[in-house]
Amino acid sequence: MGATSGMAAANLLGLRLRGRSDDVASALDGWEETLRPYITKYQKMGRDGLDFFTPASPAAVRAQSRRMARMRAPIVSAMFSRFGGLLPQMRQREVHLV
């Protein structure tokens, strides 16, 4: 979500600055106020998922490899394709900041 959030934030900043070119400080305050709840949530998701993305030991790497192999199993893959959008983490991808 980092790259996508960065692009959305840049777009939002451009819109805010265009709408308030005479008051840059106010435009920046509004931009921060709009983004902060989302960015805080995304940062927390990153911290919470740290062990998933960066296993800390060889045993954790092997366990992660097994989990990922199970995720690629046809039945699991089909279930995520069909019902994955019901997960709160997946719905986060549909938030429109602008």
mmCIF file of C-alpha atoms in Angstrom:
data_model
loop_
_atom_site.group_PDB
_atom_site.id
_atom_site.type_symbol
_atom_site.label_atom_id
_atom_site.label_comp_id
_atom_site.label_asym_id
_atom_site.label_seq_id
_atom_site.Cartn_x
_atom_site.Cartn_y
_atom_site.Cartn_z
ATOM 1 C CA MET A 1 0.000 0.000 0.000
ATOM 2 C CA GLY A 2 2.988 2.277 0.219
ATOM 3 C CA ALA A 3 3.378 3.148 -3.450
ATOM 4 C CA THR A 4 -0.354 3.435 -4.014
ATOM 5 C CA SER A 5 -0.761 5.595 -0.926
ATOM 6 C CA GLY A 6 2.090 7.797 -2.092
ATOM 7 C CA MET A 7 0.498 8.349 -5.488
ATOM 8 C CA ALA A 8 -2.918 9.033 -3.949
ATOM 9 C CA ALA A 9 -1.340 11.428 -1.449
ATOM 10 C CA ALA A 10 0.468 13.306 -4.232
ATOM 11 C CA ASN A 11 -2.760 13.584 -6.207
ATOM 12 C CA LEU A 12 -4.651 14.814 -3.156
ATOM 13 C CA LEU A 13 -1.934 17.338 -2.376
ATOM 14 C CA GLY A 14 -2.120 18.709 -5.915
ATOM 15 C CA LEU A 15 -5.876 19.096 -5.624
ATOM 16 C CA ARG A 16 -5.588 20.777 -2.222
ATOM 17 C CA LEU A 17 -2.931 23.196 -3.468
ATOM 18 C CA ARG A 18 -4.921 24.004 -6.590
ATOM 19 C CA GLY A 19 -7.970 24.755 -4.470
ATOM 20 C CA ARG A 20 -6.063 26.942 -2.000
ATOM 21 C CA SER A 21 -3.107 28.359 -3.886
ATOM 22 C CA ASP A 22 -3.328 31.523 -1.779
ATOM 23 C CA ASP A 23 -3.077 29.588 1.514
ATOM 24 C CA VAL A 24 -0.521 26.794 1.275
ATOM 25 C CA ALA A 25 -0.454 26.185 5.049
ATOM 26 C CA SER A 26 -4.212 25.564 5.089
ATOM 27 C CA ALA A 27 -3.950 23.267 2.076
ATOM 28 C CA LEU A 28 -1.223 21.248 3.814
ATOM 29 C CA ASP A 29 -3.226 21.066 7.038
ATOM 30 C CA GLY A 30 -6.270 19.758 5.157
ATOM 31 C CA TRP A 31 -4.103 17.266 3.286
ATOM 32 C CA GLU A 32 -2.601 15.948 6.528
ATOM 33 C CA GLU A 33 -6.014 15.810 8.205
ATOM 34 C CA THR A 34 -7.437 13.747 5.334
ATOM 35 C CA LEU A 35 -4.510 11.346 5.058
ATOM 36 C CA ARG A 36 -3.457 10.822 8.663
ATOM 37 C CA PRO A 37 -6.114 8.221 9.640
ATOM 38 C CA TYR A 38 -5.286 6.078 6.602
ATOM 39 C CA ILE A 39 -1.524 6.393 6.928
ATOM 40 C CA THR A 40 -1.689 5.574 10.644
ATOM 41 C CA LYS A 41 -3.738 2.463 9.858
ATOM 42 C CA TYR A 42 -1.366 1.388 7.060
ATOM 43 C CA GLN A 43 1.676 1.863 9.301
ATOM 44 C CA LYS A 44 0.051 -0.270 11.996
ATOM 45 C CA MET A 45 -0.727 -2.968 9.434
ATOM 46 C CA GLY A 46 2.938 -2.936 8.415
ATOM 47 C CA ARG A 47 4.149 -3.288 11.995
ATOM 48 C CA ASP A 48 1.591 -6.023 12.706
ATOM 49 C CA GLY A 49 2.672 -7.920 9.585
ATOM 50 C CA LEU A 50 6.399 -7.569 10.170
ATOM 51 C CA ASP A 51 6.912 -11.237 11.065
ATOM 52 C CA PHE A 52 4.986 -12.269 7.961
ATOM 53 C CA PHE A 53 7.101 -10.165 5.598
ATOM 54 C CA THR A 54 10.439 -10.550 7.339
ATOM 55 C CA PRO A 55 10.745 -13.912 9.125
ATOM 56 C CA ALA A 56 13.342 -13.665 11.883
ATOM 57 C CA SER A 57 14.929 -17.130 11.740
ATOM 58 C CA PRO A 58 15.525 -20.040 9.365
ATOM 59 C CA ALA A 59 12.649 -21.916 11.044
ATOM 60 C CA ALA A 60 10.351 -18.925 10.504
ATOM 61 C CA VAL A 61 11.420 -18.777 6.840
ATOM 62 C CA ARG A 62 10.527 -22.456 6.398
ATOM 63 C CA ALA A 63 7.173 -21.964 8.135
ATOM 64 C CA GLN A 64 6.472 -18.979 5.888
ATOM 65 C CA SER A 65 7.332 -21.039 2.811
ATOM 66 C CA ARG A 66 4.887 -23.733 3.906
ATOM 67 C CA ARG A 67 2.143 -21.156 4.492
ATOM 68 C CA MET A 68 2.710 -19.618 1.074
ATOM 69 C CA ALA A 69 2.648 -23.055 -0.585
ATOM 70 C CA ARG A 70 -0.713 -23.732 1.052
ATOM 71 C CA MET A 71 -2.007 -20.369 -0.182
ATOM 72 C CA ARG A 72 -1.179 -21.412 -3.749
ATOM 73 C CA ALA A 73 -3.195 -24.626 -3.458
ATOM 74 C CA PRO A 74 -6.023 -24.492 -6.027
ATOM 75 C CA ILE A 75 -8.855 -24.703 -3.495
ATOM 76 C CA VAL A 76 -7.395 -21.980 -1.257
ATOM 77 C CA SER A 77 -6.599 -19.775 -4.223
ATOM 78 C CA ALA A 78 -10.150 -20.169 -5.521
ATOM 79 C CA MET A 79 -11.594 -19.287 -2.112
ATOM 80 C CA PHE A 80 -9.508 -16.115 -1.854
ATOM 81 C CA SER A 81 -10.448 -15.131 -5.385
ATOM 82 C CA ARG A 82 -14.100 -15.502 -4.570
ATOM 83 C CA PHE A 83 -14.327 -14.372 -0.950
ATOM 84 C CA GLY A 84 -11.087 -12.454 -0.294
ATOM 85 C CA GLY A 85 -12.885 -9.134 -0.768
ATOM 86 C CA LEU A 86 -14.826 -9.822 2.409
ATOM 87 C CA LEU A 87 -11.654 -9.561 4.506
ATOM 88 C CA PRO A 88 -11.158 -6.135 6.103
ATOM 89 C CA GLN A 89 -7.542 -6.009 4.875
ATOM 90 C CA MET A 90 -8.683 -6.493 1.290
ATOM 91 C CA ARG A 91 -11.405 -3.854 1.565
ATOM 92 C CA GLN A 92 -8.690 -1.361 2.537
ATOM 93 C CA ARG A 93 -7.523 -1.502 -1.068
ATOM 94 C CA GLU A 94 -10.801 0.035 -2.194
ATOM 95 C CA VAL A 95 -10.533 3.246 -0.155
ATOM 96 C CA HIS A 96 -10.606 6.349 -2.357
ATOM 97 C CA LEU A 97 -8.770 9.287 -0.829
ATOM 98 C CA VAL A 98 -9.604 11.738 -3.596
#
